[in-house]
C-alpha positions as a printed NumPy array, in Angstrom:
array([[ 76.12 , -28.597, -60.859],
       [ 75.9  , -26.824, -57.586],
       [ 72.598, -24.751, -58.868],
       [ 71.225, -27.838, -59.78 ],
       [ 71.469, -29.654, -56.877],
       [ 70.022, -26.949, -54.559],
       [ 66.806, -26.713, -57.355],
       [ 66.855, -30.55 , -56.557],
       [ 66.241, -30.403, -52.885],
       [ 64.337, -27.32 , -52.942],
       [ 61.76 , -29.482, -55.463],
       [ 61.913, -32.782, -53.471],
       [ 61.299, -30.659, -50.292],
       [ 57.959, -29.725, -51.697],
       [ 54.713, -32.109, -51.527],
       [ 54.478, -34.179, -54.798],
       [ 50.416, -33.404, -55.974],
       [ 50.267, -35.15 , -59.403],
       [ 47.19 , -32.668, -60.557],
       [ 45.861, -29.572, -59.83 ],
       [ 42.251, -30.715, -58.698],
       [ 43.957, -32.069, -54.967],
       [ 45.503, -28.446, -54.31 ],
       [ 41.817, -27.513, -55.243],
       [ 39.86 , -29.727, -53.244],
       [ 42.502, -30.376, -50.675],
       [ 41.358, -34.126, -49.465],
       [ 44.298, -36.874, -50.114],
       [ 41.541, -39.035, -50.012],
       [ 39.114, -37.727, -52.53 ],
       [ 36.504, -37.149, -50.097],
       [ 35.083, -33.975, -48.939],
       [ 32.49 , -34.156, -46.172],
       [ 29.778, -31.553, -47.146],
       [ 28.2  , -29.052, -44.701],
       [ 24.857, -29.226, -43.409],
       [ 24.559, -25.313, -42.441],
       [ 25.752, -22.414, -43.665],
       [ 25.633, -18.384, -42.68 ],
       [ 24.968, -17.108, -45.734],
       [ 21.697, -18.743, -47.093],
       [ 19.654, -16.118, -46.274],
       [ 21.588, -14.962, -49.625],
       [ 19.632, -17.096, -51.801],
       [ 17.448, -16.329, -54.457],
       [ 13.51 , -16.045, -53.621],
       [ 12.551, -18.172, -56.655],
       [ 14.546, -21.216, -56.947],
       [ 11.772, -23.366, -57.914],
       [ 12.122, -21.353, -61.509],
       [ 15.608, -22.382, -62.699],
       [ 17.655, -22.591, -66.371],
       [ 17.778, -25.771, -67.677],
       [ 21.105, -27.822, -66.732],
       [ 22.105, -27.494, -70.459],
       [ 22.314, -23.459, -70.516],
       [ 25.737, -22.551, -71.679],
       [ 27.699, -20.283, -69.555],
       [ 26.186, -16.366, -69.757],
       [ 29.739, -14.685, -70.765],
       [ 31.225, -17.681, -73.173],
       [ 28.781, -19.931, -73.832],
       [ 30.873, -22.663, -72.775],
       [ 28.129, -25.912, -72.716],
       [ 29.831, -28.044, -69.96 ],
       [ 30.952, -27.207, -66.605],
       [ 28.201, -24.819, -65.626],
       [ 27.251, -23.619, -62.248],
       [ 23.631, -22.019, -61.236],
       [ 24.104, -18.788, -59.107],
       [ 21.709, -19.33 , -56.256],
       [ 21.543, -15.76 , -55.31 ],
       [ 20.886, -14.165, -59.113],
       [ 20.129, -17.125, -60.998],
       [ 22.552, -16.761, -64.009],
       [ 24.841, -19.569, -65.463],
       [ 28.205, -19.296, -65.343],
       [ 31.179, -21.974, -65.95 ],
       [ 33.071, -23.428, -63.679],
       [ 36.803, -22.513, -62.223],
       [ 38.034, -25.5  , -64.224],
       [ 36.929, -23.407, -68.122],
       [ 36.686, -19.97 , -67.587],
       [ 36.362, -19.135, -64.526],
       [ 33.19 , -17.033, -65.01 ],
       [ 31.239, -18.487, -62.077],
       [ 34.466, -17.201, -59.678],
       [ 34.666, -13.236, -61.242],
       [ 30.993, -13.326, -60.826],
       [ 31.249, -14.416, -57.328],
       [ 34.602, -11.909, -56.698],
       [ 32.476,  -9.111, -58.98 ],
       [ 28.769,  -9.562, -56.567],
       [ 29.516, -11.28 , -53.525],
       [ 27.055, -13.627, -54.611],
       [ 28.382, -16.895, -52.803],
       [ 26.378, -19.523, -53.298],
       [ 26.045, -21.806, -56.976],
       [ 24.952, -25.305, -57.975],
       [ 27.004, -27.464, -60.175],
       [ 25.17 , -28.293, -63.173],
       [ 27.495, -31.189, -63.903],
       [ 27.097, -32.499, -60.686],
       [ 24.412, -31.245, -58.635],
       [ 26.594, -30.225, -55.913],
       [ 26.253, -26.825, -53.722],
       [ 29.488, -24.612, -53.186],
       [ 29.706, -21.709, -50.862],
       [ 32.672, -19.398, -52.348],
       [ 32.543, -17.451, -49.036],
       [ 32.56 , -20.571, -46.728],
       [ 34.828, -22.467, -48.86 ],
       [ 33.089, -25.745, -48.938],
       [ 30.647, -27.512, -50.401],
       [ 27.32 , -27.633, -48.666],
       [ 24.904, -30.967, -48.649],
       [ 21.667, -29.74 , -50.825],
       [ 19.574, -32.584, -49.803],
       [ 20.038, -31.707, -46.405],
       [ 19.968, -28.162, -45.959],
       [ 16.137, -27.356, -46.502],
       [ 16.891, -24.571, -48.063],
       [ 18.847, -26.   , -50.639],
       [ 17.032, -28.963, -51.269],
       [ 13.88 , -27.441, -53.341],
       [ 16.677, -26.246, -56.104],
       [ 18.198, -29.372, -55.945],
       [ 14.987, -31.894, -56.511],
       [ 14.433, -29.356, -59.148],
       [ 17.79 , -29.2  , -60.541],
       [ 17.853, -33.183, -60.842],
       [ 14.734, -33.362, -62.333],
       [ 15.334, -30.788, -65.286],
       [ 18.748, -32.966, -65.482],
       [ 17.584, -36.332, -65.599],
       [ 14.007, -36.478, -65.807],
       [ 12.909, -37.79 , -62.492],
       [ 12.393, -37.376, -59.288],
       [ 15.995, -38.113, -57.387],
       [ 16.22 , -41.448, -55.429],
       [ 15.561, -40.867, -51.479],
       [ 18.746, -40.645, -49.5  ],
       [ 18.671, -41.991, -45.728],
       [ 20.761, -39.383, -43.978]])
């Protein structure tokens, strides 16, 4: 009984987190403010205006859902949350920066954080394009 009560308090001394995506993302709230600059764009690939479609599978499994774009090299690769092939690649080259095919969102690995592709002007060509390839038209304008 003793043993049990110290696993007890040692458990209910710990944060309760009722899925892994919070550890992940790390806002109680569900939000996560995007950046609006980041140091390692110069890192990005020359021709994003020529990108897979949003339905490649992943390069290495061909997983079909959950796919990121590599901004810097351009390959597919899924997503922490399948494989994990998108991570080793960025572990393997460095290579930080990767769109969310599922989402359209922009993640810096080396920064940590997402980054706000409609903003950045460097991000926003793939993104337009991206959206397009994904849903046919143009995206809606956003007032900033």
């Amino acid at each position: 009984m003793a043993a049990q009560g110290g696993s007890s308090s040692a458990a209910q001394a710990e944060p309760f987190v009722e899925n892994e995506e919070e550890l992940i993302f790390g806002a109680e709230s569900g939000w996560v403010e995007a950046r609006t600059f980041c140091d390692h764009l110069p890192s990005l690939s020359t021709d994003l205006a020529h990108i897979p479609a949003p339905d490649t599978p992943c390069n290495r499994c061909q997983h079909p859902n959950e796919n990121w774009l590599c901004l810097c090299c351009k390959d597919v690769l899924c997503s922490r949350f399948v494989n994990k092939h998108m991570l080793q690649h960025f572990q393997q080259t460095n290579h930080c920066l990767a769109l969310s095919y599922s989402d359209l969102s922009a993640w810096c690995f080396s920064c940590d954080a997402y980054l706000d592709a409609q903003v950045i002007p460097q991000l926003r060509g793939v993104y337009e394009t991206a959206y397009i390839l994904k849903f046919g038209e143009a995206p809606p304008l956003r007032t900033v």
